[in-house]
Amino acid sequence: MKRLENKVAVVTGAGSGIGREIAQLYASEGAKIVIADMNMDGAEETVQSIKANGGEALAVKTNVTVEEDVQAMIDTAVETFGTLDILVNNAGIMDNMFAAGTVTDEVWDKVLAINTTGVMRAMRKALSVFEEKQYGVIVNMASIAAVTGGRGGLAYTASKHAVAGMTKNVASQYGHMNIRCNAIAPAQIPTNITNSLVQPDKHGMQQAMRGVNLMSRPGTKEEIANIALFLGSDESSYVNGVIIEADNGWSAY
């Protein structure tokens, strides 16, 4: 039996990068997938790749900063596949490494709206399903910046610390209902999000790069997806409220 047989999962930001990798792996393990992304071309590419390998998936255009979109992506999963078992909050953006002295209100508001408020709204909606069935799994994509102070800009670091805190809060408050919430905290994973650094803040970037020479190597999308599969499956049934640091020991130095 496949590890996610008969499960239904929503994966945000699954039109590319780590989100796509997670969605494809989940589908290969038997899950039915809702691909939630603002980029419908990318989302449809993910759907087609899943279907080409015999899986079930559909795409829903989703801006996680819009409450109606968040409601729709969960409702679509339930209406199409009958239920929801797993929510993967993967959608996120970086902040061009703006430090506390240079961050603008615009950057702050945008990063927090996507990385923090979007995660909260998705969990809130999913929990309405999970509470009724007394079962559910949430996998949040945090960052090594969620457990350290100098690996990102101020807004990104604050947003990911919030994700770590929300993860633990949900685990502590809903664990007795057989609802689990864990997070992954990757270090450098070459994807489109890391390629989005355009004209980064000089001071913030310089300070954040100080310890990069201690990193043994970047990680891969496949390695992060494998962690997401473990957390999404019943193999991790006794794991709740945990932030898994995926950095090959970088933060341990």
JSON list of C-alpha atoms in Angstrom, two decimals:
[
{"chain": "A", "resi": 1, "resn": "MET", "atom": "CA", "xyz": [0.00, 0.00, 0.00]},
{"chain": "A", "resi": 2, "resn": "LYS", "atom": "CA", "xyz": [1.26, 3.46, -0.87]},
{"chain": "A", "resi": 3, "resn": "ARG", "atom": "CA", "xyz": [2.10, 5.79, 2.01]},
{"chain": "A", "resi": 4, "resn": "LEU", "atom": "CA", "xyz": [-0.64, 8.34, 1.23]},
{"chain": "A", "resi": 5, "resn": "GLU", "atom": "CA", "xyz": [-3.22, 5.98, -0.26]},
{"chain": "A", "resi": 6, "resn": "ASN", "atom": "CA", "xyz": [-6.70, 7.56, -0.35]},
{"chain": "A", "resi": 7, "resn": "LYS", "atom": "CA", "xyz": [-5.48, 10.82, 1.20]},
{"chain": "A", "resi": 8, "resn": "VAL", "atom": "CA", "xyz": [-6.42, 14.26, -0.15]},
{"chain": "A", "resi": 9, "resn": "ALA", "atom": "CA", "xyz": [-3.86, 17.04, 0.02]},
{"chain": "A", "resi": 10, "resn": "VAL", "atom": "CA", "xyz": [-3.76, 20.74, -0.76]},
{"chain": "A", "resi": 11, "resn": "VAL", "atom": "CA", "xyz": [-0.30, 22.10, -1.59]},
{"chain": "A", "resi": 12, "resn": "THR", "atom": "CA", "xyz": [0.10, 25.86, -1.90]},
{"chain": "A", "resi": 13, "resn": "GLY", "atom": "CA", "xyz": [2.75, 27.29, -4.19]},
{"chain": "A", "resi": 14, "resn": "ALA", "atom": "CA", "xyz": [2.83, 23.98, -6.06]},
{"chain": "A", "resi": 15, "resn": "GLY", "atom": "CA", "xyz": [3.22, 25.48, -9.51]},
{"chain": "A", "resi": 16, "resn": "SER", "atom": "CA", "xyz": [7.01, 25.27, -9.24]},
{"chain": "A", "resi": 17, "resn": "GLY", "atom": "CA", "xyz": [9.96, 24.54, -6.98]},
{"chain": "A", "resi": 18, "resn": "ILE", "atom": "CA", "xyz": [9.61, 22.68, -3.71]},
{"chain": "A", "resi": 19, "resn": "GLY", "atom": "CA", "xyz": [5.82, 22.83, -3.85]},
{"chain": "A", "resi": 20, "resn": "ARG", "atom": "CA", "xyz": [5.73, 21.04, -7.19]},
{"chain": "A", "resi": 21, "resn": "GLU", "atom": "CA", "xyz": [8.19, 18.44, -5.92]},
{"chain": "A", "resi": 22, "resn": "ILE", "atom": "CA", "xyz": [6.04, 17.78, -2.85]},
{"chain": "A", "resi": 23, "resn": "ALA", "atom": "CA", "xyz": [2.85, 17.54, -4.90]},
{"chain": "A", "resi": 24, "resn": "GLN", "atom": "CA", "xyz": [4.41, 15.10, -7.36]},
{"chain": "A", "resi": 25, "resn": "LEU", "atom": "CA", "xyz": [5.81, 12.93, -4.57]},
{"chain": "A", "resi": 26, "resn": "TYR", "atom": "CA", "xyz": [2.53, 12.93, -2.66]},
{"chain": "A", "resi": 27, "resn": "ALA", "atom": "CA", "xyz": [0.67, 11.93, -5.83]},
{"chain": "A", "resi": 28, "resn": "SER", "atom": "CA", "xyz": [3.13, 9.12, -6.51]},
{"chain": "A", "resi": 29, "resn": "GLU", "atom": "CA", "xyz": [2.34, 7.83, -3.00]},
{"chain": "A", "resi": 30, "resn": "GLY", "atom": "CA", "xyz": [-1.40, 7.72, -3.71]},
{"chain": "A", "resi": 31, "resn": "ALA", "atom": "CA", "xyz": [-2.71, 11.14, -2.64]},
{"chain": "A", "resi": 32, "resn": "LYS", "atom": "CA", "xyz": [-5.19, 13.20, -4.64]},
{"chain": "A", "resi": 33, "resn": "ILE", "atom": "CA", "xyz": [-3.77, 16.70, -4.94]},
{"chain": "A", "resi": 34, "resn": "VAL", "atom": "CA", "xyz": [-5.13, 20.23, -5.21]},
{"chain": "A", "resi": 35, "resn": "ILE", "atom": "CA", "xyz": [-2.44, 22.42, -6.74]},
{"chain": "A", "resi": 36, "resn": "ALA", "atom": "CA", "xyz": [-2.95, 25.94, -5.35]},
{"chain": "A", "resi": 37, "resn": "ASP", "atom": "CA", "xyz": [-0.90, 28.66, -7.00]},
{"chain": "A", "resi": 38, "resn": "MET", "atom": "CA", "xyz": [-1.23, 32.17, -8.44]},
{"chain": "A", "resi": 39, "resn": "ASN", "atom": "CA", "xyz": [0.62, 31.03, -11.56]},
{"chain": "A", "resi": 40, "resn": "MET", "atom": "CA", "xyz": [-1.94, 28.90, -13.36]},
{"chain": "A", "resi": 41, "resn": "ASP", "atom": "CA", "xyz": [0.45, 27.97, -16.16]},
{"chain": "A", "resi": 42, "resn": "GLY", "atom": "CA", "xyz": [2.83, 26.47, -13.63]},
{"chain": "A", "resi": 43, "resn": "ALA", "atom": "CA", "xyz": [-0.02, 24.90, -11.68]},
{"chain": "A", "resi": 44, "resn": "GLU", "atom": "CA", "xyz": [-1.37, 23.21, -14.79]},
{"chain": "A", "resi": 45, "resn": "GLU", "atom": "CA", "xyz": [2.11, 21.93, -15.64]},
{"chain": "A", "resi": 46, "resn": "THR", "atom": "CA", "xyz": [2.25, 20.30, -12.22]},
{"chain": "A", "resi": 47, "resn": "VAL", "atom": "CA", "xyz": [-1.20, 18.79, -12.74]},
{"chain": "A", "resi": 48, "resn": "GLN", "atom": "CA", "xyz": [-0.24, 17.38, -16.13]},
{"chain": "A", "resi": 49, "resn": "SER", "atom": "CA", "xyz": [2.99, 15.87, -14.78]},
{"chain": "A", "resi": 50, "resn": "ILE", "atom": "CA", "xyz": [1.00, 14.14, -12.03]},
{"chain": "A", "resi": 51, "resn": "LYS", "atom": "CA", "xyz": [-1.66, 12.86, -14.43]},
{"chain": "A", "resi": 52, "resn": "ALA", "atom": "CA", "xyz": [1.01, 11.62, -16.84]},
{"chain": "A", "resi": 53, "resn": "ASN", "atom": "CA", "xyz": [2.23, 9.36, -14.04]},
{"chain": "A", "resi": 54, "resn": "GLY", "atom": "CA", "xyz": [-1.23, 8.04, -13.23]},
{"chain": "A", "resi": 55, "resn": "GLY", "atom": "CA", "xyz": [-2.07, 10.40, -10.38]},
{"chain": "A", "resi": 56, "resn": "GLU", "atom": "CA", "xyz": [-5.08, 12.61, -9.65]},
{"chain": "A", "resi": 57, "resn": "ALA", "atom": "CA", "xyz": [-4.74, 16.38, -9.40]},
{"chain": "A", "resi": 58, "resn": "LEU", "atom": "CA", "xyz": [-6.41, 19.65, -10.24]},
{"chain": "A", "resi": 59, "resn": "ALA", "atom": "CA", "xyz": [-5.30, 23.27, -10.19]},
{"chain": "A", "resi": 60, "resn": "VAL", "atom": "CA", "xyz": [-6.96, 26.14, -8.33]},
{"chain": "A", "resi": 61, "resn": "LYS", "atom": "CA", "xyz": [-5.80, 29.71, -8.82]},
{"chain": "A", "resi": 62, "resn": "THR", "atom": "CA", "xyz": [-4.96, 30.89, -5.33]},
{"chain": "A", "resi": 63, "resn": "ASN", "atom": "CA", "xyz": [-3.59, 34.08, -3.89]},
{"chain": "A", "resi": 64, "resn": "VAL", "atom": "CA", "xyz": [-3.05, 33.21, -0.23]},
{"chain": "A", "resi": 65, "resn": "THR", "atom": "CA", "xyz": [-3.47, 36.88, 0.73]},
{"chain": "A", "resi": 66, "resn": "VAL", "atom": "CA", "xyz": [-7.10, 36.74, -0.43]},
{"chain": "A", "resi": 67, "resn": "GLU", "atom": "CA", "xyz": [-9.48, 35.09, 2.03]},
{"chain": "A", "resi": 68, "resn": "GLU", "atom": "CA", "xyz": [-11.93, 34.06, -0.72]},
{"chain": "A", "resi": 69, "resn": "ASP", "atom": "CA", "xyz": [-9.14, 32.22, -2.58]},
{"chain": "A", "resi": 70, "resn": "VAL", "atom": "CA", "xyz": [-8.08, 30.35, 0.55]},
{"chain": "A", "resi": 71, "resn": "GLN", "atom": "CA", "xyz": [-11.67, 29.33, 1.21]},
{"chain": "A", "resi": 72, "resn": "ALA", "atom": "CA", "xyz": [-12.06, 28.19, -2.39]},
{"chain": "A", "resi": 73, "resn": "MET", "atom": "CA", "xyz": [-8.95, 26.00, -2.48]},
{"chain": "A", "resi": 74, "resn": "ILE", "atom": "CA", "xyz": [-10.09, 24.01, 0.58]},
{"chain": "A", "resi": 75, "resn": "ASP", "atom": "CA", "xyz": [-13.71, 23.90, -0.56]},
{"chain": "A", "resi": 76, "resn": "THR", "atom": "CA", "xyz": [-12.57, 22.62, -3.97]},
{"chain": "A", "resi": 77, "resn": "ALA", "atom": "CA", "xyz": [-10.64, 19.77, -2.35]},
{"chain": "A", "resi": 78, "resn": "VAL", "atom": "CA", "xyz": [-13.67, 18.72, -0.31]},
{"chain": "A", "resi": 79, "resn": "GLU", "atom": "CA", "xyz": [-16.17, 19.13, -3.14]},
{"chain": "A", "resi": 80, "resn": "THR", "atom": "CA", "xyz": [-14.00, 17.29, -5.68]},
{"chain": "A", "resi": 81, "resn": "PHE", "atom": "CA", "xyz": [-12.36, 14.56, -3.63]},
{"chain": "A", "resi": 82, "resn": "GLY", "atom": "CA", "xyz": [-14.76, 14.31, -0.67]},
{"chain": "A", "resi": 83, "resn": "THR", "atom": "CA", "xyz": [-12.51, 15.49, 2.15]},
{"chain": "A", "resi": 84, "resn": "LEU", "atom": "CA", "xyz": [-9.16, 17.01, 3.12]},
{"chain": "A", "resi": 85, "resn": "ASP", "atom": "CA", "xyz": [-6.45, 15.12, 4.99]},
{"chain": "A", "resi": 86, "resn": "ILE", "atom": "CA", "xyz": [-3.24, 17.11, 4.47]},
{"chain": "A", "resi": 87, "resn": "LEU", "atom": "CA", "xyz": [-2.49, 20.81, 4.07]},
{"chain": "A", "resi": 88, "resn": "VAL", "atom": "CA", "xyz": [0.98, 21.84, 2.93]},
{"chain": "A", "resi": 89, "resn": "ASN", "atom": "CA", "xyz": [1.58, 25.58, 3.38]},
{"chain": "A", "resi": 90, "resn": "ASN", "atom": "CA", "xyz": [4.45, 26.06, 0.97]},
{"chain": "A", "resi": 91, "resn": "ALA", "atom": "CA", "xyz": [3.69, 29.39, -0.74]},
{"chain": "A", "resi": 92, "resn": "GLY", "atom": "CA", "xyz": [6.08, 32.14, 0.29]},
{"chain": "A", "resi": 93, "resn": "ILE", "atom": "CA", "xyz": [8.32, 34.99, -0.80]},
{"chain": "A", "resi": 94, "resn": "MET", "atom": "CA", "xyz": [11.64, 36.50, 0.26]},
{"chain": "A", "resi": 95, "resn": "ASP", "atom": "CA", "xyz": [12.32, 40.12, 1.21]},
{"chain": "A", "resi": 96, "resn": "ASN", "atom": "CA", "xyz": [15.49, 41.09, -0.67]},
{"chain": "A", "resi": 97, "resn": "MET", "atom": "CA", "xyz": [17.40, 40.93, 2.61]},
{"chain": "A", "resi": 98, "resn": "PHE", "atom": "CA", "xyz": [16.22, 44.32, 3.87]},
{"chain": "A", "resi": 99, "resn": "ALA", "atom": "CA", "xyz": [17.63, 44.96, 7.34]},
{"chain": "A", "resi": 100, "resn": "ALA", "atom": "CA", "xyz": [15.72, 46.63, 10.17]},
{"chain": "A", "resi": 101, "resn": "GLY", "atom": "CA", "xyz": [17.08, 50.05, 9.28]},
{"chain": "A", "resi": 102, "resn": "THR", "atom": "CA", "xyz": [16.10, 49.87, 5.61]},
{"chain": "A", "resi": 103, "resn": "VAL", "atom": "CA", "xyz": [12.96, 47.71, 5.36]},
{"chain": "A", "resi": 104, "resn": "THR", "atom": "CA", "xyz": [9.98, 49.54, 3.89]},
{"chain": "A", "resi": 105, "resn": "ASP", "atom": "CA", "xyz": [6.38, 49.25, 4.99]},
{"chain": "A", "resi": 106, "resn": "GLU", "atom": "CA", "xyz": [5.53, 47.88, 1.55]},
{"chain": "A", "resi": 107, "resn": "VAL", "atom": "CA", "xyz": [8.04, 45.02, 1.79]},
{"chain": "A", "resi": 108, "resn": "TRP", "atom": "CA", "xyz": [7.08, 44.29, 5.40]},
{"chain": "A", "resi": 109, "resn": "ASP", "atom": "CA", "xyz": [3.36, 44.18, 4.69]},
{"chain": "A", "resi": 110, "resn": "LYS", "atom": "CA", "xyz": [3.72, 42.03, 1.56]},
{"chain": "A", "resi": 111, "resn": "VAL", "atom": "CA", "xyz": [6.04, 39.45, 3.13]},
{"chain": "A", "resi": 112, "resn": "LEU", "atom": "CA", "xyz": [3.95, 39.10, 6.29]},
{"chain": "A", "resi": 113, "resn": "ALA", "atom": "CA", "xyz": [0.71, 38.91, 4.28]},
{"chain": "A", "resi": 114, "resn": "ILE", "atom": "CA", "xyz": [1.96, 35.95, 2.24]},
{"chain": "A", "resi": 115, "resn": "ASN", "atom": "CA", "xyz": [4.32, 34.13, 4.60]},
{"chain": "A", "resi": 116, "resn": "THR", "atom": "CA", "xyz": [2.38, 34.54, 7.84]},
{"chain": "A", "resi": 117, "resn": "THR", "atom": "CA", "xyz": [-1.22, 35.64, 7.35]},
{"chain": "A", "resi": 118, "resn": "GLY", "atom": "CA", "xyz": [-1.64, 33.33, 4.35]},
{"chain": "A", "resi": 119, "resn": "VAL", "atom": "CA", "xyz": [-0.50, 30.37, 6.43]},
{"chain": "A", "resi": 120, "resn": "MET", "atom": "CA", "xyz": [-2.85, 31.33, 9.26]},
{"chain": "A", "resi": 121, "resn": "ARG", "atom": "CA", "xyz": [-5.85, 31.60, 6.94]},
{"chain": "A", "resi": 122, "resn": "ALA", "atom": "CA", "xyz": [-5.15, 28.26, 5.28]},
{"chain": "A", "resi": 123, "resn": "MET", "atom": "CA", "xyz": [-4.79, 26.51, 8.63]},
{"chain": "A", "resi": 124, "resn": "ARG", "atom": "CA", "xyz": [-7.94, 28.16, 9.95]},
{"chain": "A", "resi": 125, "resn": "LYS", "atom": "CA", "xyz": [-9.97, 26.91, 7.00]},
{"chain": "A", "resi": 126, "resn": "ALA", "atom": "CA", "xyz": [-8.42, 23.42, 7.03]},
{"chain": "A", "resi": 127, "resn": "LEU", "atom": "CA", "xyz": [-9.07, 23.05, 10.75]},
{"chain": "A", "resi": 128, "resn": "SER", "atom": "CA", "xyz": [-12.80, 23.43, 10.16]},
{"chain": "A", "resi": 129, "resn": "VAL", "atom": "CA", "xyz": [-12.56, 20.18, 8.18]},
{"chain": "A", "resi": 130, "resn": "PHE", "atom": "CA", "xyz": [-10.06, 18.46, 10.45]},
{"chain": "A", "resi": 131, "resn": "GLU", "atom": "CA", "xyz": [-11.99, 19.15, 13.66]},
{"chain": "A", "resi": 132, "resn": "GLU", "atom": "CA", "xyz": [-15.13, 17.55, 12.26]},
{"chain": "A", "resi": 133, "resn": "LYS", "atom": "CA", "xyz": [-13.33, 14.38, 11.19]},
{"chain": "A", "resi": 134, "resn": "GLN", "atom": "CA", "xyz": [-10.95, 14.35, 14.18]},
{"chain": "A", "resi": 135, "resn": "TYR", "atom": "CA", "xyz": [-7.97, 13.90, 11.91]},
{"chain": "A", "resi": 136, "resn": "GLY", "atom": "CA", "xyz": [-5.68, 16.07, 9.84]},
{"chain": "A", "resi": 137, "resn": "VAL", "atom": "CA", "xyz": [-2.09, 16.93, 9.04]},
{"chain": "A", "resi": 138, "resn": "ILE", "atom": "CA", "xyz": [-0.52, 20.33, 8.44]},
{"chain": "A", "resi": 139, "resn": "VAL", "atom": "CA", "xyz": [2.98, 20.71, 7.04]},
{"chain": "A", "resi": 140, "resn": "ASN", "atom": "CA", "xyz": [4.27, 24.29, 7.09]},
{"chain": "A", "resi": 141, "resn": "MET", "atom": "CA", "xyz": [7.28, 25.47, 5.14]},
{"chain": "A", "resi": 142, "resn": "ALA", "atom": "CA", "xyz": [9.33, 27.55, 7.52]},
{"chain": "A", "resi": 143, "resn": "SER", "atom": "CA", "xyz": [13.01, 28.28, 6.90]},
{"chain": "A", "resi": 144, "resn": "ILE", "atom": "CA", "xyz": [16.31, 28.08, 8.72]},
{"chain": "A", "resi": 145, "resn": "ALA", "atom": "CA", "xyz": [15.51, 31.78, 9.30]},
{"chain": "A", "resi": 146, "resn": "ALA", "atom": "CA", "xyz": [12.68, 30.58, 11.55]},
{"chain": "A", "resi": 147, "resn": "VAL", "atom": "CA", "xyz": [15.15, 29.29, 14.13]},
{"chain": "A", "resi": 148, "resn": "THR", "atom": "CA", "xyz": [18.12, 31.62, 13.58]},
{"chain": "A", "resi": 149, "resn": "GLY", "atom": "CA", "xyz": [18.46, 35.38, 13.43]},
{"chain": "A", "resi": 150, "resn": "GLY", "atom": "CA", "xyz": [20.94, 36.19, 10.71]},
{"chain": "A", "resi": 151, "resn": "ARG", "atom": "CA", "xyz": [20.01, 34.07, 7.68]},
{"chain": "A", "resi": 152, "resn": "GLY", "atom": "CA", "xyz": [17.49, 36.45, 6.09]},
{"chain": "A", "resi": 153, "resn": "GLY", "atom": "CA", "xyz": [16.11, 39.96, 6.03]},
{"chain": "A", "resi": 154, "resn": "LEU", "atom": "CA", "xyz": [14.02, 41.33, 8.89]},
{"chain": "A", "resi": 155, "resn": "ALA", "atom": "CA", "xyz": [10.57, 40.77, 7.37]},
{"chain": "A", "resi": 156, "resn": "TYR", "atom": "CA", "xyz": [11.38, 37.25, 6.13]},
{"chain": "A", "resi": 157, "resn": "THR", "atom": "CA", "xyz": [12.92, 36.27, 9.47]},
{"chain": "A", "resi": 158, "resn": "ALA", "atom": "CA", "xyz": [9.95, 37.65, 11.40]},
{"chain": "A", "resi": 159, "resn": "SER", "atom": "CA", "xyz": [7.46, 35.92, 9.11]},
{"chain": "A", "resi": 160, "resn": "LYS", "atom": "CA", "xyz": [9.16, 32.55, 9.42]},
{"chain": "A", "resi": 161, "resn": "HIS", "atom": "CA", "xyz": [9.56, 32.84, 13.19]},
{"chain": "A", "resi": 162, "resn": "ALA", "atom": "CA", "xyz": [5.81, 33.41, 13.23]},
{"chain": "A", "resi": 163, "resn": "VAL", "atom": "CA", "xyz": [5.27, 30.25, 11.18]},
{"chain": "A", "resi": 164, "resn": "ALA", "atom": "CA", "xyz": [7.33, 28.28, 13.69]},
{"chain": "A", "resi": 165, "resn": "GLY", "atom": "CA", "xyz": [5.30, 29.72, 16.57]},
{"chain": "A", "resi": 166, "resn": "MET", "atom": "CA", "xyz": [1.97, 29.05, 14.86]},
{"chain": "A", "resi": 167, "resn": "THR", "atom": "CA", "xyz": [3.07, 25.50, 14.13]},
{"chain": "A", "resi": 168, "resn": "LYS", "atom": "CA", "xyz": [3.73, 24.80, 17.80]},
{"chain": "A", "resi": 169, "resn": "ASN", "atom": "CA", "xyz": [0.55, 26.57, 18.87]},
{"chain": "A", "resi": 170, "resn": "VAL", "atom": "CA", "xyz": [-1.67, 24.53, 16.56]},
{"chain": "A", "resi": 171, "resn": "ALA", "atom": "CA", "xyz": [0.05, 21.30, 17.60]},
{"chain": "A", "resi": 172, "resn": "SER", "atom": "CA", "xyz": [-0.47, 22.05, 21.28]},
{"chain": "A", "resi": 173, "resn": "GLN", "atom": "CA", "xyz": [-4.08, 23.11, 20.92]},
{"chain": "A", "resi": 174, "resn": "TYR", "atom": "CA", "xyz": [-5.32, 20.48, 18.46]},
{"chain": "A", "resi": 175, "resn": "GLY", "atom": "CA", "xyz": [-3.12, 17.45, 19.12]},
{"chain": "A", "resi": 176, "resn": "HIS", "atom": "CA", "xyz": [-5.77, 15.83, 21.30]},
{"chain": "A", "resi": 177, "resn": "MET", "atom": "CA", "xyz": [-8.04, 15.78, 18.21]},
{"chain": "A", "resi": 178, "resn": "ASN", "atom": "CA", "xyz": [-5.53, 13.69, 16.25]},
{"chain": "A", "resi": 179, "resn": "ILE", "atom": "CA", "xyz": [-4.51, 16.78, 14.31]},
{"chain": "A", "resi": 180, "resn": "ARG", "atom": "CA", "xyz": [-0.79, 17.24, 13.75]},
{"chain": "A", "resi": 181, "resn": "CYS", "atom": "CA", "xyz": [1.11, 20.36, 12.69]},
{"chain": "A", "resi": 182, "resn": "ASN", "atom": "CA", "xyz": [4.82, 20.36, 11.93]},
{"chain": "A", "resi": 183, "resn": "ALA", "atom": "CA", "xyz": [7.18, 22.53, 9.91]},
{"chain": "A", "resi": 184, "resn": "ILE", "atom": "CA", "xyz": [10.28, 22.15, 7.77]},
{"chain": "A", "resi": 185, "resn": "ALA", "atom": "CA", "xyz": [13.10, 24.69, 8.10]},
{"chain": "A", "resi": 186, "resn": "PRO", "atom": "CA", "xyz": [15.32, 24.36, 5.02]},
{"chain": "A", "resi": 187, "resn": "ALA", "atom": "CA", "xyz": [18.56, 26.20, 4.46]},
{"chain": "A", "resi": 188, "resn": "GLN", "atom": "CA", "xyz": [19.64, 27.02, 0.91]},
{"chain": "A", "resi": 189, "resn": "ILE", "atom": "CA", "xyz": [17.55, 25.16, -1.68]},
{"chain": "A", "resi": 190, "resn": "PRO", "atom": "CA", "xyz": [18.11, 26.45, -5.24]},
{"chain": "A", "resi": 191, "resn": "THR", "atom": "CA", "xyz": [14.58, 27.24, -6.51]},
{"chain": "A", "resi": 192, "resn": "ASN", "atom": "CA", "xyz": [12.72, 30.14, -8.05]},
{"chain": "A", "resi": 193, "resn": "ILE", "atom": "CA", "xyz": [12.22, 31.75, -4.63]},
{"chain": "A", "resi": 194, "resn": "THR", "atom": "CA", "xyz": [15.96, 32.06, -4.08]},
{"chain": "A", "resi": 195, "resn": "ASN", "atom": "CA", "xyz": [16.30, 33.33, -7.63]},
{"chain": "A", "resi": 196, "resn": "SER", "atom": "CA", "xyz": [13.86, 36.13, -6.73]},
{"chain": "A", "resi": 197, "resn": "LEU", "atom": "CA", "xyz": [16.54, 38.11, -4.92]},
{"chain": "A", "resi": 198, "resn": "VAL", "atom": "CA", "xyz": [16.72, 41.22, -7.10]},
{"chain": "A", "resi": 199, "resn": "GLN", "atom": "CA", "xyz": [18.94, 44.11, -6.00]},
{"chain": "A", "resi": 200, "resn": "PRO", "atom": "CA", "xyz": [19.10, 42.90, -2.38]},
{"chain": "A", "resi": 201, "resn": "ASP", "atom": "CA", "xyz": [19.82, 45.34, 0.42]},
{"chain": "A", "resi": 202, "resn": "LYS", "atom": "CA", "xyz": [23.60, 45.63, 0.56]},
{"chain": "A", "resi": 203, "resn": "HIS", "atom": "CA", "xyz": [23.95, 45.71, 4.35]},
{"chain": "A", "resi": 204, "resn": "GLY", "atom": "CA", "xyz": [21.40, 42.96, 4.99]},
{"chain": "A", "resi": 205, "resn": "MET", "atom": "CA", "xyz": [22.85, 40.69, 2.33]},
{"chain": "A", "resi": 206, "resn": "GLN", "atom": "CA", "xyz": [26.41, 41.24, 3.53]},
{"chain": "A", "resi": 207, "resn": "GLN", "atom": "CA", "xyz": [25.52, 40.33, 7.10]},
{"chain": "A", "resi": 208, "resn": "ALA", "atom": "CA", "xyz": [23.40, 37.33, 6.12]},
{"chain": "A", "resi": 209, "resn": "MET", "atom": "CA", "xyz": [26.24, 35.90, 4.00]},
{"chain": "A", "resi": 210, "resn": "ARG", "atom": "CA", "xyz": [28.75, 35.85, 6.84]},
{"chain": "A", "resi": 211, "resn": "GLY", "atom": "CA", "xyz": [28.20, 32.21, 7.73]},
{"chain": "A", "resi": 212, "resn": "VAL", "atom": "CA", "xyz": [27.46, 30.78, 4.27]},
{"chain": "A", "resi": 213, "resn": "ASN", "atom": "CA", "xyz": [31.01, 29.46, 3.93]},
{"chain": "A", "resi": 214, "resn": "LEU", "atom": "CA", "xyz": [30.21, 27.10, 6.82]},
{"chain": "A", "resi": 215, "resn": "MET", "atom": "CA", "xyz": [27.41, 25.45, 4.83]},
{"chain": "A", "resi": 216, "resn": "SER", "atom": "CA", "xyz": [28.62, 22.11, 3.51]},
{"chain": "A", "resi": 217, "resn": "ARG", "atom": "CA", "xyz": [26.32, 22.17, 0.48]},
{"chain": "A", "resi": 218, "resn": "PRO", "atom": "CA", "xyz": [22.92, 23.40, -0.68]},
{"chain": "A", "resi": 219, "resn": "GLY", "atom": "CA", "xyz": [20.00, 21.04, -0.31]},
{"chain": "A", "resi": 220, "resn": "THR", "atom": "CA", "xyz": [17.71, 19.76, -3.05]},
{"chain": "A", "resi": 221, "resn": "LYS", "atom": "CA", "xyz": [13.99, 19.97, -3.67]},
{"chain": "A", "resi": 222, "resn": "GLU", "atom": "CA", "xyz": [13.83, 16.19, -3.50]},
{"chain": "A", "resi": 223, "resn": "GLU", "atom": "CA", "xyz": [15.35, 16.13, -0.01]},
{"chain": "A", "resi": 224, "resn": "ILE", "atom": "CA", "xyz": [12.80, 18.63, 1.30]},
{"chain": "A", "resi": 225, "resn": "ALA", "atom": "CA", "xyz": [9.93, 16.78, -0.39]},
{"chain": "A", "resi": 226, "resn": "ASN", "atom": "CA", "xyz": [11.00, 13.56, 1.31]},
{"chain": "A", "resi": 227, "resn": "ILE", "atom": "CA", "xyz": [10.71, 15.27, 4.70]},
{"chain": "A", "resi": 228, "resn": "ALA", "atom": "CA", "xyz": [7.28, 16.58, 3.73]},
{"chain": "A", "resi": 229, "resn": "LEU", "atom": "CA", "xyz": [6.23, 13.04, 2.80]},
{"chain": "A", "resi": 230, "resn": "PHE", "atom": "CA", "xyz": [7.34, 11.70, 6.18]},
{"chain": "A", "resi": 231, "resn": "LEU", "atom": "CA", "xyz": [5.47, 14.47, 8.01]},
{"chain": "A", "resi": 232, "resn": "GLY", "atom": "CA", "xyz": [2.38, 14.02, 5.86]},
{"chain": "A", "resi": 233, "resn": "SER", "atom": "CA", "xyz": [2.21, 10.27, 6.33]},
{"chain": "A", "resi": 234, "resn": "ASP", "atom": "CA", "xyz": [1.21, 8.19, 9.33]},
{"chain": "A", "resi": 235, "resn": "GLU", "atom": "CA", "xyz": [4.87, 7.24, 9.73]},
{"chain": "A", "resi": 236, "resn": "SER", "atom": "CA", "xyz": [5.20, 10.46, 11.74]},
{"chain": "A", "resi": 237, "resn": "SER", "atom": "CA", "xyz": [2.03, 9.85, 13.77]},
{"chain": "A", "resi": 238, "resn": "TYR", "atom": "CA", "xyz": [3.79, 10.69, 17.06]},
{"chain": "A", "resi": 239, "resn": "VAL", "atom": "CA", "xyz": [5.53, 13.79, 15.72]},
{"chain": "A", "resi": 240, "resn": "ASN", "atom": "CA", "xyz": [3.68, 17.02, 16.48]},
{"chain": "A", "resi": 241, "resn": "GLY", "atom": "CA", "xyz": [4.79, 20.63, 16.93]},
{"chain": "A", "resi": 242, "resn": "VAL", "atom": "CA", "xyz": [8.27, 19.98, 15.57]},
{"chain": "A", "resi": 243, "resn": "ILE", "atom": "CA", "xyz": [10.39, 22.28, 13.38]},
{"chain": "A", "resi": 244, "resn": "ILE", "atom": "CA", "xyz": [12.73, 20.04, 11.36]},
{"chain": "A", "resi": 245, "resn": "GLU", "atom": "CA", "xyz": [15.92, 21.91, 10.49]},
{"chain": "A", "resi": 246, "resn": "ALA", "atom": "CA", "xyz": [17.03, 20.68, 7.06]},
{"chain": "A", "resi": 247, "resn": "ASP", "atom": "CA", "xyz": [20.46, 22.21, 6.57]},
{"chain": "A", "resi": 248, "resn": "ASN", "atom": "CA", "xyz": [22.99, 19.36, 6.78]},
{"chain": "A", "resi": 249, "resn": "GLY", "atom": "CA", "xyz": [24.17, 20.62, 10.15]},
{"chain": "A", "resi": 250, "resn": "TRP", "atom": "CA", "xyz": [24.74, 24.25, 9.14]},
{"chain": "A", "resi": 251, "resn": "SER", "atom": "CA", "xyz": [22.85, 25.73, 12.08]},
{"chain": "A", "resi": 252, "resn": "ALA", "atom": "CA", "xyz": [24.58, 23.33, 14.45]},
{"chain": "A", "resi": 253, "resn": "TYR", "atom": "CA", "xyz": [27.95, 25.04, 13.91]}
]
